[in-house]
Amino acid sequence: DGSLLASASNNRKVKLWDPTTVEEKGTLTGHSSAVVSVAFSPDSKTFATASHDKTVKLWDFSSGMLTEKGTLKGHSKWVTCVALNHDGSLLASASWDNTVKLWDPTTMEEKGTLKGHSKWVTCVALNHDGSLLASASWDNTVKLWDPTAMEEKDTLTGHSGEVNCVAFSPDGSLLASASDDRTVKLWDPTTMEEKGTLRGHSKHNPKCLCTHGKYRSGYKANSKCPVRGHSDWVRCVAWNHDGSLLASASDDQTVKLWDP
């Protein structure tokens, strides 16, 4: 509901903030290395943190007090990203061990491992109803998976550089991917077809924070007439609340707003 903001840091801590009053609500400690990703459950009472210590931690905030619920262990290298599905019943984690792991946040048991990428997996995202999972990798591809059957559905190819981030639009009709090839690509998750390329981010930081907003932009892009914008690696993409706006962050030190 936007009442809480979490920030992850190389200092191994996660801070919680009230975005209205800009006051700090608390600090989470427990990871032994950099924390690089956070994900809230739909009710904001539980959230997950991913760390370079190869673990995912689950935290409880239901009572207003910060409590560690447990630690998910299984990855053999840095965990780069975590995502929760629409009802908080499934957690996905991406890792530099080239895999995505699926977990039950209630029992904290591993449900399975998705294997297929040939290089580091940098990001994972679930669509609006949890029926589709996307993973981004430094093998220059995005893979789509059925998280229930734990089967690969397809591989999206087209980027000429490492893919750093993926994000579904709120209604799940579009998937955006950000890459070191300086572009953002838009895909149709149903047909697996590329819808267009947003071209253009000018330099390099592998971590980012994505959130929702309520802004508008006049930029329009399609596959016939690509819009130029970024001049260096694109690190992150995020949609606003109704899917009418896409934001992209780049090493060219800019954030660009697009009308998809």
mmCIF file of C-alpha atoms in Angstrom:
data_model
loop_
_atom_site.group_PDB
_atom_site.id
_atom_site.type_symbol
_atom_site.label_atom_id
_atom_site.label_comp_id
_atom_site.label_asym_id
_atom_site.label_seq_id
_atom_site.Cartn_x
_atom_site.Cartn_y
_atom_site.Cartn_z
ATOM 1 C CA ASP A 1 0.000 0.000 0.000
ATOM 2 C CA GLY A 2 3.065 2.258 -0.213
ATOM 3 C CA SER A 3 3.222 2.841 3.542
ATOM 4 C CA LEU A 4 6.687 1.345 3.923
ATOM 5 C CA LEU A 5 9.957 1.647 2.028
ATOM 6 C CA ALA A 6 12.983 -0.625 2.373
ATOM 7 C CA SER A 7 16.556 0.167 1.347
ATOM 8 C CA ALA A 8 19.297 -2.436 0.928
ATOM 9 C CA SER A 9 22.973 -1.655 1.369
ATOM 10 C CA ASN A 10 26.526 -2.917 1.024
ATOM 11 C CA ASN A 11 26.842 -2.393 4.788
ATOM 12 C CA ARG A 12 24.851 -5.668 5.241
ATOM 13 C CA LYS A 13 21.835 -3.807 6.637
ATOM 14 C CA VAL A 14 18.284 -3.131 5.494
ATOM 15 C CA LYS A 15 16.566 0.023 6.675
ATOM 16 C CA LEU A 16 12.808 0.548 6.771
ATOM 17 C CA TRP A 17 11.345 4.004 6.261
ATOM 18 C CA ASP A 18 8.009 5.783 6.403
ATOM 19 C CA PRO A 19 7.922 7.464 2.965
ATOM 20 C CA THR A 20 5.370 10.032 4.165
ATOM 21 C CA THR A 21 7.228 11.320 7.216
ATOM 22 C CA VAL A 22 10.666 10.279 5.886
ATOM 23 C CA GLU A 23 11.391 8.742 9.286
ATOM 24 C CA GLU A 24 13.390 5.576 9.853
ATOM 25 C CA LYS A 25 11.206 2.748 11.188
ATOM 26 C CA GLY A 26 13.935 0.222 11.929
ATOM 27 C CA THR A 27 17.111 -1.547 10.858
ATOM 28 C CA LEU A 28 17.486 -5.220 9.994
ATOM 29 C CA THR A 29 20.801 -6.914 10.673
ATOM 30 C CA GLY A 30 21.732 -10.525 10.137
ATOM 31 C CA HIS A 31 23.277 -10.857 6.706
ATOM 32 C CA SER A 32 27.041 -11.309 6.637
ATOM 33 C CA SER A 33 27.559 -9.622 3.267
ATOM 34 C CA ALA A 34 25.988 -6.975 1.037
ATOM 35 C CA VAL A 35 22.191 -6.946 0.773
ATOM 36 C CA VAL A 36 21.193 -6.381 -2.851
ATOM 37 C CA SER A 37 17.435 -6.988 -3.138
ATOM 38 C CA VAL A 38 14.239 -6.755 -1.083
ATOM 39 C CA ALA A 39 10.682 -7.908 -1.809
ATOM 40 C CA PHE A 40 7.473 -7.289 0.145
ATOM 41 C CA SER A 41 4.523 -9.638 0.512
ATOM 42 C CA PRO A 42 1.210 -8.120 -0.712
ATOM 43 C CA ASP A 43 0.164 -7.221 2.846
ATOM 44 C CA SER A 44 3.614 -5.730 3.616
ATOM 45 C CA LYS A 45 3.797 -7.823 6.792
ATOM 46 C CA THR A 46 6.483 -10.150 5.499
ATOM 47 C CA PHE A 47 9.411 -9.384 3.285
ATOM 48 C CA ALA A 48 12.489 -11.095 1.916
ATOM 49 C CA THR A 49 16.071 -9.930 1.541
ATOM 50 C CA ALA A 50 18.753 -11.318 -0.794
ATOM 51 C CA SER A 51 22.447 -11.122 -0.037
ATOM 52 C CA HIS A 52 25.894 -11.866 -1.347
ATOM 53 C CA ASP A 53 26.206 -14.188 1.669
ATOM 54 C CA LYS A 54 24.356 -16.728 -0.568
ATOM 55 C CA THR A 55 21.160 -16.607 1.504
ATOM 56 C CA VAL A 56 17.656 -15.189 1.517
ATOM 57 C CA LYS A 57 16.218 -14.034 4.831
ATOM 58 C CA LEU A 58 12.529 -13.721 5.674
ATOM 59 C CA TRP A 59 11.350 -11.043 8.103
ATOM 60 C CA ASP A 60 8.058 -10.453 9.917
ATOM 61 C CA PHE A 61 6.591 -6.989 10.501
ATOM 62 C CA SER A 62 2.993 -7.957 11.350
ATOM 63 C CA SER A 63 3.192 -6.834 14.979
ATOM 64 C CA GLY A 64 5.031 -3.631 14.190
ATOM 65 C CA MET A 65 8.176 -5.215 15.602
ATOM 66 C CA LEU A 66 10.943 -6.452 13.316
ATOM 67 C CA THR A 67 11.510 -10.197 13.660
ATOM 68 C CA GLU A 68 13.622 -12.557 11.584
ATOM 69 C CA LYS A 69 11.523 -15.561 10.519
ATOM 70 C CA GLY A 70 14.301 -17.660 9.062
ATOM 71 C CA THR A 71 17.054 -18.090 6.493
ATOM 72 C CA LEU A 72 16.731 -19.842 3.143
ATOM 73 C CA LYS A 73 19.934 -21.646 2.214
ATOM 74 C CA GLY A 74 20.667 -23.528 -0.978
ATOM 75 C CA HIS A 75 22.390 -21.249 -3.454
ATOM 76 C CA SER A 76 26.113 -21.848 -3.932
ATOM 77 C CA LYS A 77 26.937 -18.266 -4.987
ATOM 78 C CA TRP A 78 25.662 -14.714 -4.455
ATOM 79 C CA VAL A 79 21.884 -14.262 -4.422
ATOM 80 C CA THR A 80 21.111 -11.328 -6.699
ATOM 81 C CA CYS A 81 17.334 -10.881 -6.563
ATOM 82 C CA VAL A 82 14.154 -12.002 -4.784
ATOM 83 C CA ALA A 83 10.508 -11.788 -5.835
ATOM 84 C CA LEU A 84 7.206 -12.784 -4.213
ATOM 85 C CA ASN A 85 4.067 -13.770 -6.098
ATOM 86 C CA HIS A 86 0.672 -12.033 -5.917
ATOM 87 C CA ASP A 87 -0.500 -13.706 -2.694
ATOM 88 C CA GLY A 88 2.860 -14.215 -0.987
ATOM 89 C CA SER A 89 2.704 -18.011 -1.277
ATOM 90 C CA LEU A 90 5.766 -18.356 -3.509
ATOM 91 C CA LEU A 91 9.215 -16.793 -3.372
ATOM 92 C CA ALA A 92 11.758 -16.890 -6.188
ATOM 93 C CA SER A 93 15.470 -16.169 -5.817
ATOM 94 C CA ALA A 94 18.071 -15.598 -8.541
ATOM 95 C CA SER A 95 21.752 -16.328 -8.122
ATOM 96 C CA TRP A 96 25.196 -16.205 -9.651
ATOM 97 C CA ASP A 97 25.106 -20.021 -9.492
ATOM 98 C CA ASN A 98 23.117 -19.765 -12.788
ATOM 99 C CA THR A 99 19.854 -20.921 -11.184
ATOM 100 C CA VAL A 100 16.515 -19.697 -9.886
ATOM 101 C CA LYS A 101 15.184 -21.348 -6.744
ATOM 102 C CA LEU A 102 11.536 -21.490 -5.684
ATOM 103 C CA TRP A 103 10.571 -21.479 -1.994
ATOM 104 C CA ASP A 104 7.494 -21.752 0.210
ATOM 105 C CA PRO A 105 7.682 -18.662 2.481
ATOM 106 C CA THR A 106 5.423 -20.306 5.085
ATOM 107 C CA THR A 107 7.317 -23.568 5.575
ATOM 108 C CA MET A 108 10.598 -22.044 4.338
ATOM 109 C CA GLU A 109 11.186 -25.186 2.295
ATOM 110 C CA GLU A 110 12.742 -25.256 -1.164
ATOM 111 C CA LYS A 111 10.187 -26.257 -3.802
ATOM 112 C CA GLY A 112 12.578 -26.664 -6.708
ATOM 113 C CA THR A 113 15.398 -25.287 -8.837
ATOM 114 C CA LEU A 114 15.079 -23.851 -12.343
ATOM 115 C CA LYS A 115 18.143 -24.628 -14.440
ATOM 116 C CA GLY A 116 18.815 -23.510 -17.985
ATOM 117 C CA HIS A 117 20.860 -20.329 -17.960
ATOM 118 C CA SER A 118 24.533 -20.706 -18.869
ATOM 119 C CA LYS A 119 25.698 -17.650 -16.904
ATOM 120 C CA TRP A 120 24.756 -15.649 -13.798
ATOM 121 C CA VAL A 121 21.056 -14.994 -13.221
ATOM 122 C CA THR A 122 20.693 -11.324 -12.340
ATOM 123 C CA CYS A 123 16.968 -10.794 -11.859
ATOM 124 C CA VAL A 124 13.695 -12.654 -11.427
ATOM 125 C CA ALA A 125 10.098 -11.430 -11.725
ATOM 126 C CA LEU A 126 6.618 -12.950 -11.366
ATOM 127 C CA ASN A 127 3.584 -11.770 -13.319
ATOM 128 C CA HIS A 128 0.325 -10.432 -11.848
ATOM 129 C CA ASP A 129 -1.238 -13.819 -11.059
ATOM 130 C CA GLY A 130 1.934 -15.818 -10.419
ATOM 131 C CA SER A 131 1.438 -18.045 -13.461
ATOM 132 C CA LEU A 132 4.612 -16.930 -15.212
ATOM 133 C CA LEU A 133 8.151 -16.286 -14.033
ATOM 134 C CA ALA A 134 10.841 -14.413 -15.959
ATOM 135 C CA SER A 135 14.575 -14.621 -15.312
ATOM 136 C CA ALA A 136 17.315 -12.376 -16.703
ATOM 137 C CA SER A 137 20.867 -13.554 -17.204
ATOM 138 C CA TRP A 138 24.317 -12.540 -18.314
ATOM 139 C CA ASP A 139 23.970 -15.176 -21.048
ATOM 140 C CA ASN A 140 22.138 -12.372 -22.944
ATOM 141 C CA THR A 141 18.736 -14.055 -22.624
ATOM 142 C CA VAL A 142 15.466 -13.865 -20.722
ATOM 143 C CA LYS A 143 13.809 -17.161 -19.873
ATOM 144 C CA LEU A 144 10.120 -17.680 -19.150
ATOM 145 C CA TRP A 145 9.053 -20.437 -16.764
ATOM 146 C CA ASP A 146 5.917 -22.081 -15.429
ATOM 147 C CA PRO A 147 6.554 -21.807 -11.661
ATOM 148 C CA THR A 148 3.933 -24.439 -10.823
ATOM 149 C CA ALA A 149 5.193 -27.133 -13.178
ATOM 150 C CA MET A 150 8.739 -25.764 -12.759
ATOM 151 C CA GLU A 151 9.275 -26.055 -16.503
ATOM 152 C CA GLU A 152 10.894 -23.703 -19.000
ATOM 153 C CA LYS A 153 8.365 -22.267 -21.469
ATOM 154 C CA ASP A 154 10.640 -20.308 -23.788
ATOM 155 C CA THR A 155 13.829 -18.294 -24.173
ATOM 156 C CA LEU A 156 13.708 -14.688 -25.361
ATOM 157 C CA THR A 157 16.728 -13.811 -27.478
ATOM 158 C CA GLY A 158 17.539 -10.495 -29.077
ATOM 159 C CA HIS A 159 19.783 -8.649 -26.653
ATOM 160 C CA SER A 160 23.449 -8.434 -27.654
ATOM 161 C CA GLY A 161 24.642 -7.858 -24.096
ATOM 162 C CA GLU A 162 24.044 -9.138 -20.576
ATOM 163 C CA VAL A 163 20.456 -8.760 -19.346
ATOM 164 C CA ASN A 164 20.330 -7.077 -15.932
ATOM 165 C CA CYS A 165 16.651 -6.676 -15.098
ATOM 166 C CA VAL A 166 13.164 -7.859 -16.055
ATOM 167 C CA ALA A 167 9.774 -6.485 -15.028
ATOM 168 C CA PHE A 168 6.187 -7.414 -15.902
ATOM 169 C CA SER A 169 3.613 -4.696 -16.477
ATOM 170 C CA PRO A 170 0.896 -4.665 -13.769
ATOM 171 C CA ASP A 171 -1.574 -6.598 -15.941
ATOM 172 C CA GLY A 172 1.085 -9.009 -17.210
ATOM 173 C CA SER A 173 0.569 -8.083 -20.864
ATOM 174 C CA LEU A 174 4.117 -6.801 -21.366
ATOM 175 C CA LEU A 175 7.555 -7.783 -20.135
ATOM 176 C CA ALA A 176 10.433 -5.293 -20.137
ATOM 177 C CA SER A 177 14.095 -6.304 -20.119
ATOM 178 C CA ALA A 178 17.134 -4.063 -19.527
ATOM 179 C CA SER A 179 20.539 -4.897 -20.951
ATOM 180 C CA ASP A 180 24.188 -3.914 -21.221
ATOM 181 C CA ASP A 181 23.532 -3.449 -24.957
ATOM 182 C CA ARG A 182 22.085 -0.054 -23.924
ATOM 183 C CA THR A 183 18.510 -0.977 -24.774
ATOM 184 C CA VAL A 184 15.237 -1.882 -23.126
ATOM 185 C CA LYS A 185 13.178 -4.461 -24.988
ATOM 186 C CA LEU A 186 9.435 -5.007 -24.689
ATOM 187 C CA TRP A 187 8.014 -8.512 -25.105
ATOM 188 C CA ASP A 188 4.590 -10.137 -25.298
ATOM 189 C CA PRO A 189 4.730 -12.911 -22.646
ATOM 190 C CA THR A 190 1.869 -14.774 -24.337
ATOM 191 C CA THR A 191 3.251 -14.987 -27.872
ATOM 192 C CA MET A 192 6.892 -14.653 -26.741
ATOM 193 C CA GLU A 193 7.375 -12.071 -29.498
ATOM 194 C CA GLU A 194 9.458 -8.900 -29.266
ATOM 195 C CA LYS A 195 7.188 -5.846 -29.380
ATOM 196 C CA GLY A 196 9.837 -3.151 -29.674
ATOM 197 C CA THR A 197 13.185 -1.758 -28.561
ATOM 198 C CA LEU A 198 13.840 1.395 -26.546
ATOM 199 C CA ARG A 199 17.305 2.510 -27.565
ATOM 200 C CA GLY A 200 19.769 4.913 -26.488
ATOM 201 C CA HIS A 201 21.226 4.880 -22.271
ATOM 202 C CA SER A 202 26.264 6.866 -21.595
ATOM 203 C CA LYS A 203 28.394 4.459 -17.677
ATOM 204 C CA HIS A 204 28.234 1.124 -14.601
ATOM 205 C CA ASN A 205 26.684 0.068 -11.143
ATOM 206 C CA PRO A 206 25.057 -3.343 -10.924
ATOM 207 C CA LYS A 207 22.548 -2.601 -8.165
ATOM 208 C CA CYS A 208 19.297 -0.681 -8.374
ATOM 209 C CA LEU A 209 16.053 0.021 -6.591
ATOM 210 C CA CYS A 210 12.772 -0.152 -8.478
ATOM 211 C CA THR A 211 9.460 1.260 -7.287
ATOM 212 C CA HIS A 212 6.076 2.377 -8.608
ATOM 213 C CA GLY A 213 5.134 5.956 -9.478
ATOM 214 C CA LYS A 214 2.392 8.092 -10.984
ATOM 215 C CA TYR A 215 4.165 10.066 -13.688
ATOM 216 C CA ARG A 216 3.441 10.432 -17.385
ATOM 217 C CA SER A 217 5.680 10.804 -20.405
ATOM 218 C CA GLY A 218 5.238 11.672 -24.059
ATOM 219 C CA TYR A 219 7.841 9.235 -25.398
ATOM 220 C CA LYS A 220 6.468 6.576 -27.723
ATOM 221 C CA ALA A 221 8.337 3.536 -29.014
ATOM 222 C CA ASN A 222 7.630 0.660 -31.348
ATOM 223 C CA SER A 223 9.580 -1.904 -33.337
ATOM 224 C CA LYS A 224 9.324 0.101 -36.579
ATOM 225 C CA CYS A 225 10.630 3.363 -35.178
ATOM 226 C CA PRO A 226 12.877 2.820 -32.111
ATOM 227 C CA VAL A 227 13.201 5.731 -29.696
ATOM 228 C CA ARG A 228 16.797 6.627 -28.887
ATOM 229 C CA GLY A 229 17.700 7.555 -25.350
ATOM 230 C CA HIS A 230 20.365 5.661 -23.380
ATOM 231 C CA SER A 231 24.058 5.657 -24.272
ATOM 232 C CA ASP A 232 25.361 3.061 -21.791
ATOM 233 C CA TRP A 233 24.361 -0.122 -19.957
ATOM 234 C CA VAL A 234 20.744 -0.212 -18.802
ATOM 235 C CA ARG A 235 20.564 -1.664 -15.291
ATOM 236 C CA CYS A 236 16.927 -1.590 -14.235
ATOM 237 C CA VAL A 237 13.362 -1.180 -15.452
ATOM 238 C CA ALA A 238 10.144 -0.589 -13.494
ATOM 239 C CA TRP A 239 6.472 0.014 -14.327
ATOM 240 C CA ASN A 240 4.090 2.452 -12.663
ATOM 241 C CA HIS A 241 0.841 1.330 -11.003
ATOM 242 C CA ASP A 242 -1.291 1.064 -14.149
ATOM 243 C CA GLY A 243 1.333 0.162 -16.744
ATOM 244 C CA SER A 244 1.091 3.474 -18.590
ATOM 245 C CA LEU A 245 4.706 4.389 -17.853
ATOM 246 C CA LEU A 246 8.006 2.535 -17.941
ATOM 247 C CA ALA A 247 11.164 3.868 -16.269
ATOM 248 C CA SER A 248 14.697 2.756 -17.135
ATOM 249 C CA ALA A 249 17.926 3.432 -15.221
ATOM 250 C CA SER A 250 21.338 3.437 -16.870
ATOM 251 C CA ASP A 251 25.062 3.799 -16.291
ATOM 252 C CA ASP A 252 24.803 6.975 -18.377
ATOM 253 C CA GLN A 253 23.573 8.463 -15.062
ATOM 254 C CA THR A 254 20.023 9.036 -16.278
ATOM 255 C CA VAL A 255 16.552 7.655 -15.669
ATOM 256 C CA LYS A 256 14.328 7.757 -18.723
ATOM 257 C CA LEU A 257 10.526 7.621 -18.837
ATOM 258 C CA TRP A 258 8.772 5.863 -21.709
ATOM 259 C CA ASP A 259 5.215 5.423 -22.972
ATOM 260 C CA PRO A 260 5.140 1.694 -23.836
#
